[in-house]
Short mmCIF file of C-alpha atoms in Angstrom, two decimals:
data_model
loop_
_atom_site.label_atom_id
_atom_site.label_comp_id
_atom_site.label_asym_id
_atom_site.label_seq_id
_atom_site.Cartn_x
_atom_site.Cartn_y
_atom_site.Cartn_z
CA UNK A 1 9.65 28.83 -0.43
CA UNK A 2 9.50 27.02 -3.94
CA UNK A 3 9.43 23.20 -3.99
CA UNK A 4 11.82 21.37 -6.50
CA UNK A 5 9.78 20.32 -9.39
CA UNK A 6 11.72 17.11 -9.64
CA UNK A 7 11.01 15.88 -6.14
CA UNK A 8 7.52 17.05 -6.94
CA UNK A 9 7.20 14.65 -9.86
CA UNK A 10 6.18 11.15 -7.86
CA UNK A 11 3.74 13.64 -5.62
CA UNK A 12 1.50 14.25 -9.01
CA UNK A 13 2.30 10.74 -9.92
CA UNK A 14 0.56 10.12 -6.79
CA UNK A 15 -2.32 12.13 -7.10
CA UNK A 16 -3.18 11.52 -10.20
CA UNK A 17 -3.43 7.77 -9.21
CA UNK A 18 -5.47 9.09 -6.05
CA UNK A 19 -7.41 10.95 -8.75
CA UNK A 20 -8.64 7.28 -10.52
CA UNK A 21 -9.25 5.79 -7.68
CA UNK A 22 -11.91 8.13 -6.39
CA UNK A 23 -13.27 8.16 -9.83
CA UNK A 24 -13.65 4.72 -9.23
CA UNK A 25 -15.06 5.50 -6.04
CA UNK A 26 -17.92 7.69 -7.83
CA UNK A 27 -18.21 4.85 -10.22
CA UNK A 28 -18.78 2.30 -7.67
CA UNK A 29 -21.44 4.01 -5.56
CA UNK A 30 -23.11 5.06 -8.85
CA UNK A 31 -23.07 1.08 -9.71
CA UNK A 32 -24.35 0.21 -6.56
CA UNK A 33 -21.55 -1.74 -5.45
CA UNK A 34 -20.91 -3.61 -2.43
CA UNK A 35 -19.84 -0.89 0.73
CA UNK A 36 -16.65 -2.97 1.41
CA UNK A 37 -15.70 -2.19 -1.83
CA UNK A 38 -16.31 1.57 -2.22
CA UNK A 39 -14.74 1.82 1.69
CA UNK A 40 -11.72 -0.38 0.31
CA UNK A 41 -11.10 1.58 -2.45
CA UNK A 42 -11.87 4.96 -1.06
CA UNK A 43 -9.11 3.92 2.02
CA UNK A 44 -6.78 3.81 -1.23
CA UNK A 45 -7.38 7.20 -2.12
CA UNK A 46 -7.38 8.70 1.01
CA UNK A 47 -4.00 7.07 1.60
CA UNK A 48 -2.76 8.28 -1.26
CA UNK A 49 -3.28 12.10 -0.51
CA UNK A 50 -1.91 12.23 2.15
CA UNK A 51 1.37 10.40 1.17
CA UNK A 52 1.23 13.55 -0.91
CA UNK A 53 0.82 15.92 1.41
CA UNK A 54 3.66 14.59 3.45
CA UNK A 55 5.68 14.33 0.89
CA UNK A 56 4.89 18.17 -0.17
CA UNK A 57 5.65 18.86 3.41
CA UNK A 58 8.59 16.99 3.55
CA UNK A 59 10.12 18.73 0.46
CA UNK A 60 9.04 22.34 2.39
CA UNK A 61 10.81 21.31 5.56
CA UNK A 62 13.99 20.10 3.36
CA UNK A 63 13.59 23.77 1.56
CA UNK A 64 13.64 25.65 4.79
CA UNK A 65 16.57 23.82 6.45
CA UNK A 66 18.91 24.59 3.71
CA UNK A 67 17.39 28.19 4.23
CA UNK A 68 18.21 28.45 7.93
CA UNK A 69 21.84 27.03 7.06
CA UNK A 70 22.30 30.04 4.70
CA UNK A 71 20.45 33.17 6.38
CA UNK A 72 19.53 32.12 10.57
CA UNK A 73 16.23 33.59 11.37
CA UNK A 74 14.87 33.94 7.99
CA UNK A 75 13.26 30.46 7.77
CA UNK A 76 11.22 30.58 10.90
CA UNK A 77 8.02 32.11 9.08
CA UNK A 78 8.32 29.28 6.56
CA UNK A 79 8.83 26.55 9.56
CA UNK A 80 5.50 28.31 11.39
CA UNK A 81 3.28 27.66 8.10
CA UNK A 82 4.66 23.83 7.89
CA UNK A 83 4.01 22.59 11.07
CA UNK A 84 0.20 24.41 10.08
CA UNK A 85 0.57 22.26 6.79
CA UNK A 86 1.91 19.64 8.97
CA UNK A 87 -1.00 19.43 11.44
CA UNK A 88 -3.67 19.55 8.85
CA UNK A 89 -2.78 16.49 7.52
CA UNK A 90 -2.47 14.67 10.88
#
């Protein structure tokens, strides 16, 4: 299953804005900063993934219904290793 690049565009928006925020993270602890602060800002980042991850999985799961419309029985494999995806993230 291929995901389109398109609908992948706001994921690696996403993570690249999860990606400065735990630099800031890193940042913060190296500065000393207050706990609230690195917690509050590491909450962000955390967040952020896995908005990413669901909306990864949520392309996939797209992907493989219009596969099972076209060909019944040959998107089952592909539904196993989502829900996998699926409950990794939860």
């Amino acid at each position: 299953m291929e995901l389109d690049p398109v609908e992948l565009k706001p994921v690696l928006n996403r993570l690249k804005r999860a990606q400065g925020q735990l630099a800031a993270v890193i940042r913060m602890i190296e500065e000393g900063r207050e706990c609230s602060e690195v917690i509050t800002q590491l909450s962000a980042a955390s967040k952020a993934m896995d908005r990413a991850g669901f909306s990864i999985i949520a392309s996939g799961l797209q992907s493989c219904m219009l596969a099972e419309a076209r060909e019944p029985g040959s998107a089952q494999l592909d539904r196993d290793k989502l829900e996998k995806l699926f409950l990794s993230l939860a």
